[in-house]
Each structure stands twice: as C-alpha cells, then as structure tokens.
Short mmCIF file of C-alpha atoms (C1' of nucleotides) in Angstrom, two decimals:
data_model
loop_
_atom_site.label_atom_id
_atom_site.label_comp_id
_atom_site.label_asym_id
_atom_site.label_seq_id
_atom_site.Cartn_x
_atom_site.Cartn_y
_atom_site.Cartn_z
CA MET A 1 -28.85 -24.10 -86.46
CA ASP A 2 -30.27 -23.70 -83.92
CA LEU A 3 -33.17 -22.17 -83.41
CA ILE A 4 -32.76 -20.16 -80.98
CA ARG A 5 -30.17 -18.22 -83.39
CA ILE A 6 -32.88 -17.70 -86.03
CA TYR A 7 -34.80 -16.16 -83.47
CA GLN A 8 -31.88 -13.87 -82.96
CA CYS A 9 -31.32 -12.85 -86.11
CA LEU A 10 -35.36 -12.25 -86.26
CA CYS A 11 -35.95 -9.81 -83.40
CA ASP A 12 -34.07 -6.13 -84.67
CA GLN A 13 -36.75 -4.31 -87.50
CA THR A 14 -33.58 -3.29 -89.34
CA ARG A 15 -33.37 -7.61 -89.89
CA LEU A 16 -36.85 -8.89 -90.24
CA ARG A 17 -37.44 -5.98 -93.09
CA VAL A 18 -34.48 -6.96 -95.19
CA LEU A 19 -35.45 -10.68 -95.34
CA ASN A 20 -38.84 -9.67 -95.82
CA LEU A 21 -36.97 -7.99 -99.74
CA LEU A 22 -35.06 -10.50 -100.10
CA SER A 23 -37.70 -13.19 -99.90
CA GLN A 24 -38.29 -11.42 -103.57
CA GLY A 25 -35.24 -12.15 -105.12
CA PRO A 26 -31.40 -11.11 -104.81
CA LEU A 27 -30.38 -7.74 -103.84
CA CYS A 28 -27.36 -5.30 -103.61
CA VAL A 29 -26.65 -3.31 -100.87
CA CYS A 30 -27.81 0.27 -102.14
CA HIS A 31 -30.50 -1.47 -102.55
CA PHE A 32 -31.86 -1.68 -99.22
CA GLN A 33 -29.72 1.49 -98.10
CA GLU A 34 -32.67 3.02 -101.52
CA LEU A 35 -35.35 0.64 -100.70
CA LEU A 36 -35.56 0.93 -95.95
CA ASP A 37 -33.55 4.52 -96.11
CA GLU A 38 -30.54 3.66 -93.89
CA GLY A 39 -27.29 4.85 -93.77
CA GLN A 40 -24.97 2.46 -95.99
CA VAL A 41 -23.20 0.96 -92.15
CA LYS A 42 -26.58 -0.02 -90.65
CA ILE A 43 -27.32 -1.79 -93.73
CA SER A 44 -23.58 -3.49 -93.91
CA LYS A 45 -23.58 -4.48 -90.01
CA HIS A 46 -27.07 -6.08 -90.55
CA LEU A 47 -26.29 -8.49 -93.56
CA ALA A 48 -23.38 -9.01 -91.58
CA TYR A 49 -24.71 -10.40 -88.93
CA LEU A 50 -26.97 -11.87 -91.08
CA ARG A 51 -25.34 -14.08 -92.80
CA THR A 52 -22.93 -14.42 -89.71
CA HIS A 53 -25.59 -16.58 -88.94
CA GLY A 54 -26.29 -18.62 -92.46
CA MET A 55 -29.62 -16.18 -92.57
CA VAL A 56 -28.73 -14.77 -96.24
CA GLU A 57 -25.39 -15.71 -98.18
CA ALA A 58 -24.19 -13.01 -100.41
CA THR A 59 -21.43 -12.66 -103.65
CA ARG A 60 -19.68 -10.49 -105.35
CA GLU A 61 -20.68 -9.56 -108.74
CA ALA A 62 -17.72 -6.13 -109.82
CA ASN A 63 -18.67 -3.40 -107.03
CA TRP A 64 -21.34 -4.98 -105.65
CA MET A 65 -22.25 -7.09 -102.98
CA VAL A 66 -24.61 -9.16 -104.19
CA TYR A 67 -27.65 -10.64 -101.09
CA ARG A 68 -30.16 -13.97 -101.71
CA LEU A 69 -31.98 -16.39 -98.89
CA PRO A 70 -29.93 -19.28 -98.88
CA ARG A 71 -30.53 -21.48 -101.12
CA LYS A 72 -30.80 -24.46 -98.94
CA PRO A 73 -32.37 -23.16 -96.00
CA SER A 74 -32.20 -25.90 -93.48
CA PRO A 75 -36.22 -27.42 -92.47
CA GLU A 76 -36.41 -24.78 -89.64
CA LEU A 77 -35.42 -21.45 -91.37
CA LYS A 78 -37.16 -22.16 -93.68
CA ALA A 79 -40.91 -22.94 -91.22
CA ASN A 80 -39.55 -19.35 -89.98
CA LEU A 81 -39.75 -17.12 -92.85
CA ALA A 82 -42.22 -18.92 -94.31
CA CYS A 83 -44.26 -17.46 -91.78
CA LEU A 84 -41.87 -13.85 -91.05
CA GLN A 85 -43.50 -13.80 -95.34
CA ASP A 86 -46.83 -14.94 -94.16
CA CYS A 87 -47.03 -12.18 -91.51
CA ALA A 88 -45.13 -9.33 -92.97
CA ARG A 89 -47.62 -9.36 -95.61
CA GLU A 90 -50.14 -8.25 -92.33
CA GLN A 91 -48.48 -4.92 -90.95
CA SER A 92 -47.64 -1.83 -93.34
CA VAL A 93 -43.87 -1.63 -92.66
CA PHE A 94 -43.37 -4.81 -95.27
CA GLN A 95 -45.77 -3.83 -97.05
CA ALA A 96 -44.45 -0.26 -98.09
CA ASP A 97 -41.38 -1.32 -98.44
CA LEU A 98 -42.18 -4.71 -101.71
CA ALA A 99 -44.66 -1.36 -102.60
CA LYS A 100 -41.51 0.97 -103.05
CA LEU A 101 -38.88 -2.68 -104.05
CA ARG A 102 -41.86 -2.78 -106.83
CA ARG A 103 -41.61 0.52 -107.85
CA LEU A 104 -38.61 1.52 -108.33
CA HIS A 105 -37.25 -1.50 -109.46
CA GLY A 106 -40.29 -4.02 -110.68
CA LYS A 107 -38.56 -3.59 -114.58
CA PHE A 108 -35.49 -2.85 -114.86
CA THR A 109 -35.08 0.07 -117.61
CA ASP A 110 -32.64 1.99 -118.80
CA THR A 111 -32.63 4.12 -115.85
CA SER A 112 -32.19 1.33 -113.67
CA PRO A 113 -29.80 2.91 -111.01
CA ILE A 114 -25.81 1.42 -112.10
CA CYS A 115 -25.43 -0.28 -108.78
CA CYS A 116 -28.77 -1.96 -109.28
CA SER A 117 -27.29 -4.65 -112.28
CA PRO A 118 -26.13 -6.99 -111.07
CA SER A 119 -29.62 -8.22 -109.96
CA LYS A 120 -31.29 -7.22 -113.59
CA SER A 121 -30.94 -10.78 -114.29
CA ARG A 122 -33.99 -11.36 -111.15
CA ILE A 123 -36.44 -10.27 -112.58
CA MET B 1 -49.19 -6.71 -81.81
CA ASP B 2 -45.83 -6.00 -83.35
CA LEU B 3 -44.09 -8.89 -85.60
CA ILE B 4 -40.71 -7.70 -84.12
CA ARG B 5 -41.78 -8.68 -80.48
CA ILE B 6 -43.43 -11.23 -80.92
CA TYR B 7 -39.41 -12.83 -82.16
CA GLN B 8 -37.93 -11.06 -79.53
CA CYS B 9 -39.49 -12.82 -76.76
CA LEU B 10 -39.35 -15.62 -78.66
CA CYS B 11 -35.40 -15.21 -78.88
CA ASP B 12 -34.06 -15.72 -75.30
CA GLN B 13 -34.33 -20.10 -74.53
CA THR B 14 -35.70 -20.38 -71.28
CA ARG B 15 -39.06 -18.13 -72.60
CA LEU B 16 -38.97 -20.64 -75.52
CA ARG B 17 -38.51 -23.57 -73.42
CA VAL B 18 -41.69 -22.45 -71.39
CA LEU B 19 -44.02 -21.47 -74.66
CA ASN B 20 -42.90 -25.00 -75.67
CA LEU B 21 -44.09 -26.09 -72.37
CA LEU B 22 -47.24 -24.58 -72.34
CA SER B 23 -47.90 -26.20 -75.72
CA GLN B 24 -49.72 -28.80 -73.70
CA GLY B 25 -51.56 -26.74 -71.44
CA PRO B 26 -51.51 -24.39 -68.41
CA LEU B 27 -48.71 -25.05 -65.95
CA CYS B 28 -48.18 -23.54 -62.32
CA VAL B 29 -43.99 -21.38 -62.03
CA CYS B 30 -43.48 -24.27 -59.80
CA HIS B 31 -44.05 -26.31 -62.79
CA PHE B 32 -41.67 -25.09 -64.90
CA GLN B 33 -38.45 -24.61 -61.41
CA GLU B 34 -39.04 -28.34 -61.84
CA LEU B 35 -39.32 -28.97 -64.97
CA LEU B 36 -36.10 -26.58 -66.74
CA ASP B 37 -34.50 -26.52 -62.90
CA GLU B 38 -33.89 -23.21 -62.58
CA GLY B 39 -34.60 -20.87 -59.84
CA GLN B 40 -38.16 -19.02 -58.79
CA VAL B 41 -36.91 -15.52 -59.88
CA LYS B 42 -35.39 -16.75 -63.66
CA ILE B 43 -38.74 -18.34 -64.36
CA SER B 44 -40.74 -15.42 -62.78
CA LYS B 45 -38.71 -12.89 -64.22
CA HIS B 46 -39.26 -14.45 -67.93
CA LEU B 47 -42.64 -15.26 -67.29
CA ALA B 48 -43.12 -11.37 -66.74
CA TYR B 49 -41.80 -10.53 -70.13
CA LEU B 50 -43.97 -13.42 -72.06
CA ARG B 51 -46.71 -11.66 -70.24
CA THR B 52 -46.23 -8.18 -70.29
CA HIS B 53 -45.97 -8.98 -74.12
CA GLY B 54 -49.05 -10.08 -74.97
CA MET B 55 -47.24 -14.12 -75.69
CA VAL B 56 -48.92 -15.73 -72.19
CA GLU B 57 -52.11 -14.78 -70.10
CA ALA B 58 -52.23 -16.10 -66.01
CA THR B 59 -54.51 -16.18 -63.72
CA ARG B 60 -54.40 -16.87 -59.80
CA GLU B 61 -55.96 -19.71 -58.22
CA ALA B 62 -55.30 -20.63 -54.82
CA ASN B 63 -51.95 -19.49 -53.93
CA TRP B 64 -50.35 -20.59 -57.43
CA MET B 65 -50.27 -18.86 -60.44
CA VAL B 66 -51.28 -20.56 -63.79
CA TYR B 67 -50.40 -19.57 -67.07
CA ARG B 68 -51.41 -20.30 -70.44
CA LEU B 69 -50.72 -19.96 -74.05
CA PRO B 70 -53.50 -17.07 -74.51
CA ARG B 71 -57.15 -17.58 -75.13
CA LYS B 72 -57.44 -15.22 -78.27
CA PRO B 73 -53.74 -14.99 -79.97
CA SER B 74 -53.55 -12.60 -83.25
CA PRO B 75 -52.62 -14.57 -86.56
CA GLU B 76 -49.67 -13.72 -85.70
CA LEU B 77 -49.28 -15.12 -82.71
CA LYS B 78 -51.40 -17.72 -83.23
CA ALA B 79 -48.40 -18.50 -87.02
CA ASN B 80 -45.87 -18.49 -84.67
CA LEU B 81 -46.07 -20.14 -82.24
CA ALA B 82 -47.67 -23.12 -84.42
CA CYS B 83 -44.20 -23.05 -86.13
CA LEU B 84 -41.90 -22.71 -83.33
CA GLN B 85 -43.77 -26.05 -81.79
CA ASP B 86 -42.91 -28.27 -84.95
CA CYS B 87 -39.34 -27.15 -84.86
CA ALA B 88 -38.96 -27.50 -81.66
CA ARG B 89 -39.80 -31.29 -81.80
CA GLU B 90 -37.06 -31.90 -84.22
CA GLN B 91 -34.80 -30.19 -81.43
CA SER B 92 -33.59 -32.25 -78.26
CA VAL B 93 -33.93 -30.07 -76.11
CA PHE B 94 -37.49 -29.48 -76.32
CA GLN B 95 -37.96 -32.56 -76.75
CA ALA B 96 -36.49 -33.34 -73.07
CA ASP B 97 -38.28 -30.69 -71.40
CA LEU B 98 -42.21 -32.14 -73.04
CA ALA B 99 -40.70 -35.76 -71.92
CA LYS B 100 -39.86 -34.54 -68.30
CA LEU B 101 -43.61 -32.80 -68.81
CA ARG B 102 -44.86 -35.48 -69.30
CA ARG B 103 -43.10 -38.51 -66.80
CA LEU B 104 -43.93 -36.37 -63.97
CA HIS B 105 -47.66 -35.42 -64.68
CA GLY B 106 -48.28 -36.74 -67.74
CA LYS B 107 -51.39 -38.23 -65.45
CA PHE B 108 -51.78 -36.52 -62.08
CA THR B 109 -52.16 -39.10 -59.02
CA ASP B 110 -52.26 -38.58 -55.35
CA THR B 111 -48.44 -38.43 -55.52
CA SER B 112 -49.14 -35.52 -57.83
CA PRO B 113 -47.68 -32.38 -56.00
CA ILE B 114 -49.47 -29.73 -54.05
CA CYS B 115 -48.94 -26.75 -56.00
CA CYS B 116 -49.95 -28.79 -58.85
CA SER B 117 -53.43 -29.05 -58.12
CA PRO B 118 -54.75 -26.24 -60.17
CA SER B 119 -53.51 -27.68 -63.84
CA LYS B 120 -55.26 -31.35 -63.00
CA SER B 121 -58.27 -30.26 -64.71
CA ARG B 122 -56.03 -29.60 -67.60
CA ILE B 123 -54.86 -33.27 -68.09
"C1'" DA C 1 -0.24 2.89 -110.44
"C1'" DC C 2 -4.03 6.22 -109.12
"C1'" DA C 3 -8.97 8.11 -107.88
"C1'" DT C 4 -13.43 6.21 -107.25
"C1'" DC C 5 -17.64 4.02 -105.73
"C1'" DA C 6 -19.27 0.22 -103.18
"C1'" DT C 7 -18.33 -2.80 -99.01
"C1'" DA C 8 -16.71 -3.71 -94.04
"C1'" DT C 9 -14.67 -3.01 -90.30
"C1'" DT C 10 -13.58 -0.81 -86.01
"C1'" DC C 11 -14.30 1.94 -82.68
"C1'" DT C 12 -16.66 4.47 -79.27
"C1'" DC C 13 -21.05 5.50 -76.44
"C1'" DA C 14 -25.68 4.50 -74.95
"C1'" DT C 15 -29.45 0.85 -74.48
"C1'" DT C 16 -31.26 -2.85 -73.02
"C1'" DG C 17 -31.37 -7.47 -70.96
"C1'" DA C 18 -30.29 -11.82 -68.42
"C1'" DG C 19 -28.95 -12.91 -63.36
"C1'" DG C 20 -28.47 -13.20 -58.75
"C1'" DT C 21 -29.47 -11.12 -53.83
"C1'" DA C 22 -32.23 -9.72 -51.13
"C1'" DT C 23 -37.48 -8.30 -49.93
"C1'" DA C 24 -42.05 -7.92 -50.87
"C1'" DT C 25 -46.40 -8.67 -51.77
"C1'" DT C 26 -50.45 -12.29 -51.91
"C1'" DC C 27 -52.81 -16.12 -50.56
"C1'" DC C 28 -54.31 -19.82 -47.15
"C1'" DA C 29 -53.73 -22.75 -42.69
"C1'" DC C 30 -53.91 -22.01 -38.00
"C1'" DG D 1 -53.96 -11.40 -37.08
"C1'" DT D 2 -49.44 -14.74 -37.34
"C1'" DG D 3 -47.05 -17.25 -40.03
"C1'" DG D 4 -45.45 -19.68 -44.21
"C1'" DA D 5 -45.53 -20.57 -48.76
"C1'" DA D 6 -45.47 -18.73 -53.91
"C1'" DT D 7 -44.94 -15.84 -56.41
"C1'" DA D 8 -43.56 -10.83 -57.83
"C1'" DT D 9 -40.41 -6.97 -57.55
"C1'" DA D 10 -36.05 -4.16 -57.01
"C1'" DC D 11 -31.60 -2.99 -57.28
"C1'" DC D 12 -27.21 -4.16 -58.73
"C1'" DT D 13 -24.51 -5.89 -61.97
"C1'" DC D 14 -22.57 -6.98 -66.37
"C1'" DA D 15 -22.38 -8.72 -71.26
"C1'" DA D 16 -24.53 -8.11 -76.06
"C1'" DT D 17 -26.34 -5.01 -78.28
"C1'" DG D 18 -27.54 -1.50 -81.47
"C1'" DA D 19 -25.70 2.88 -83.86
"C1'" DG D 20 -23.37 5.85 -85.98
"C1'" DA D 21 -18.69 8.00 -87.19
"C1'" DA D 22 -14.32 7.12 -89.21
"C1'" DT D 23 -11.51 4.15 -90.87
"C1'" DA D 24 -9.70 0.23 -94.01
"C1'" DT D 25 -11.19 -2.79 -98.17
"C1'" DG D 26 -11.36 -4.02 -102.39
"C1'" DA D 27 -13.24 -3.39 -107.30
"C1'" DT D 28 -13.38 -0.93 -111.22
"C1'" DG D 29 -11.69 3.03 -115.03
"C1'" DT D 30 -8.77 5.82 -116.34
#
DNA sequence: ACATCATATTCTCATTGAGGTATATTCCAC
DNA sequence: GTGGAATATACCTCAATGAGAATATGATGT
C-alpha cells in the first residue's frame, strides 16, 4: 500500500478513533455507534473508506459486520498503527474511548447488548 | 499539537517529499523547487502549510528562507517523523529524492548554486 | 413470504484543499 | 531609491471529502 494512502486514512478524527478502538480487538458497527456516539451512516461510511484502502478487514457474522485490523498488515501499515497507538495513549479523546470500551464491554455478561454477541469471543 | 493535525500535514505527496528531504537537514525554497521539480508557488504554499501547523520552522537568511524540522518537536511529531522516515526508505519516490539531494548537494563546492549558500553550514 | 434489525449506498450540500496566474513583499546590490 | 532576485500571498477554479436524509440491501425469526 502506498504511504500516502495510509496518511489519507489517518487524517480524519472519526477514523482515528475507530482505529484506536480496533487496536483492542474486533468490533461491530453498532459498537462504534455506541462508543463514538455518532450516527450509523457516518460510522458505516468511514469503515467502508478504511476497508477500501486496506486499513481494516470485515467479516459478516449473522446480522452484524465485524471489523478488525488486518491480519497481515504491510510493514508501513504496521509501523503507522503502532505509532498511532503510542500517540493516542497520550491524548484524552482516545483515552476516553478506550475507557468507555472497557467499561461497557470489558467483560461480556448476559446483560450485554445482543448486537455484541459476535465479539464475545474476543474477550 | 493535535495528532489529527499531524496526519493532515502528512496526507499530501508534496509535503511528504518535503519532510523526507528535511530529514537530511535544512533546505531553502529553491532547493525544493530543484529537487522536486515543482513550481515556486506550489512549494511555497506547502511550506507555509507545514509551518502554520508546526511541522517545520523557517528562518530567513539574507535573500533565502531556510526551512528545517522543528528543533523541539512534540513527542507525537517526533514519533511520526521517525515513522515516516522508516517507511519512506522503502519507497522509490523518496529514495530518488534523497539520491538527488546527495548528488546535487552532497558536498558543497564553489560550483554550488548561489542560492544554496545559506545551507552550506549544514554539511 | 413478511416484518424487522443491522448495515450499506445514494444523493445533495457545504467545506476544504490543491494548483495556477498574477501580484505583493522582502532583501540585496548598485 | 531603483532594479532584480527569492519568496509569499490573493484570487480563482476545480476536484475531493465529510455530513446528513432518505433509501436500499441482506440476514434473521416467525
């Protein structure tokens, strides 16, 4: 993948937050809606953008689309995702997102929203 | 500096090439025109963009503006510039730019273009 | 087959950014 | 202070991008 494509993917706040969350493991669209507090269309379009450019992978699980970071990222992608994670750790927006993720989905219980069932396996 | 700002600076090919060249040391505008083979306005505007966003510093030396990477980059900037350099090393465009820089300005001689005098000190 | 839920796509609109031409600024040499 | 070189800015045009509303698709359960 071209370096410039990677940076173009990274130059939007919503996409950065998505990638930051994905560093913790796969998530489905409704997770992002909940965690980022954004509308379905917005989330969906940014995920499509990231997918088109090879920044994330997606699989359907029953009714839900589960997104994850690439299993075999290119060296450049790997380096930049690592760098992003490092930097994000220092910034409050991203900290807050991870905190919310842990709070809501840290351990899945029977009270977890039904839409989260596909990713129960991840924790 | 905000992480998002950094990525917005990095998502243009000309700016990436500029930053890659600056990793070798300070350069003036006419260097960039020569090395990147682009017009003065284009170079100048991208440099202004980078400067506005804190990605480069500029000082005037006589008739020339000399641009350099920040002397005290934020941690995020530092990390991302390092990452960029690593990645650029693998891509032909950036390799070629560095090769041209070395070829034309690797060692300054009396035949160096007059405009380069400000940066003689850098090598 | 039908209703419903999760997600994707289409359309439109406003904003942004890149590139070019022309013009302005800043410094130097005389 | 006049002219010229190096650089910056203003203004214009065009393409790309992001956001939301409405609509379409695809899977599930009955």
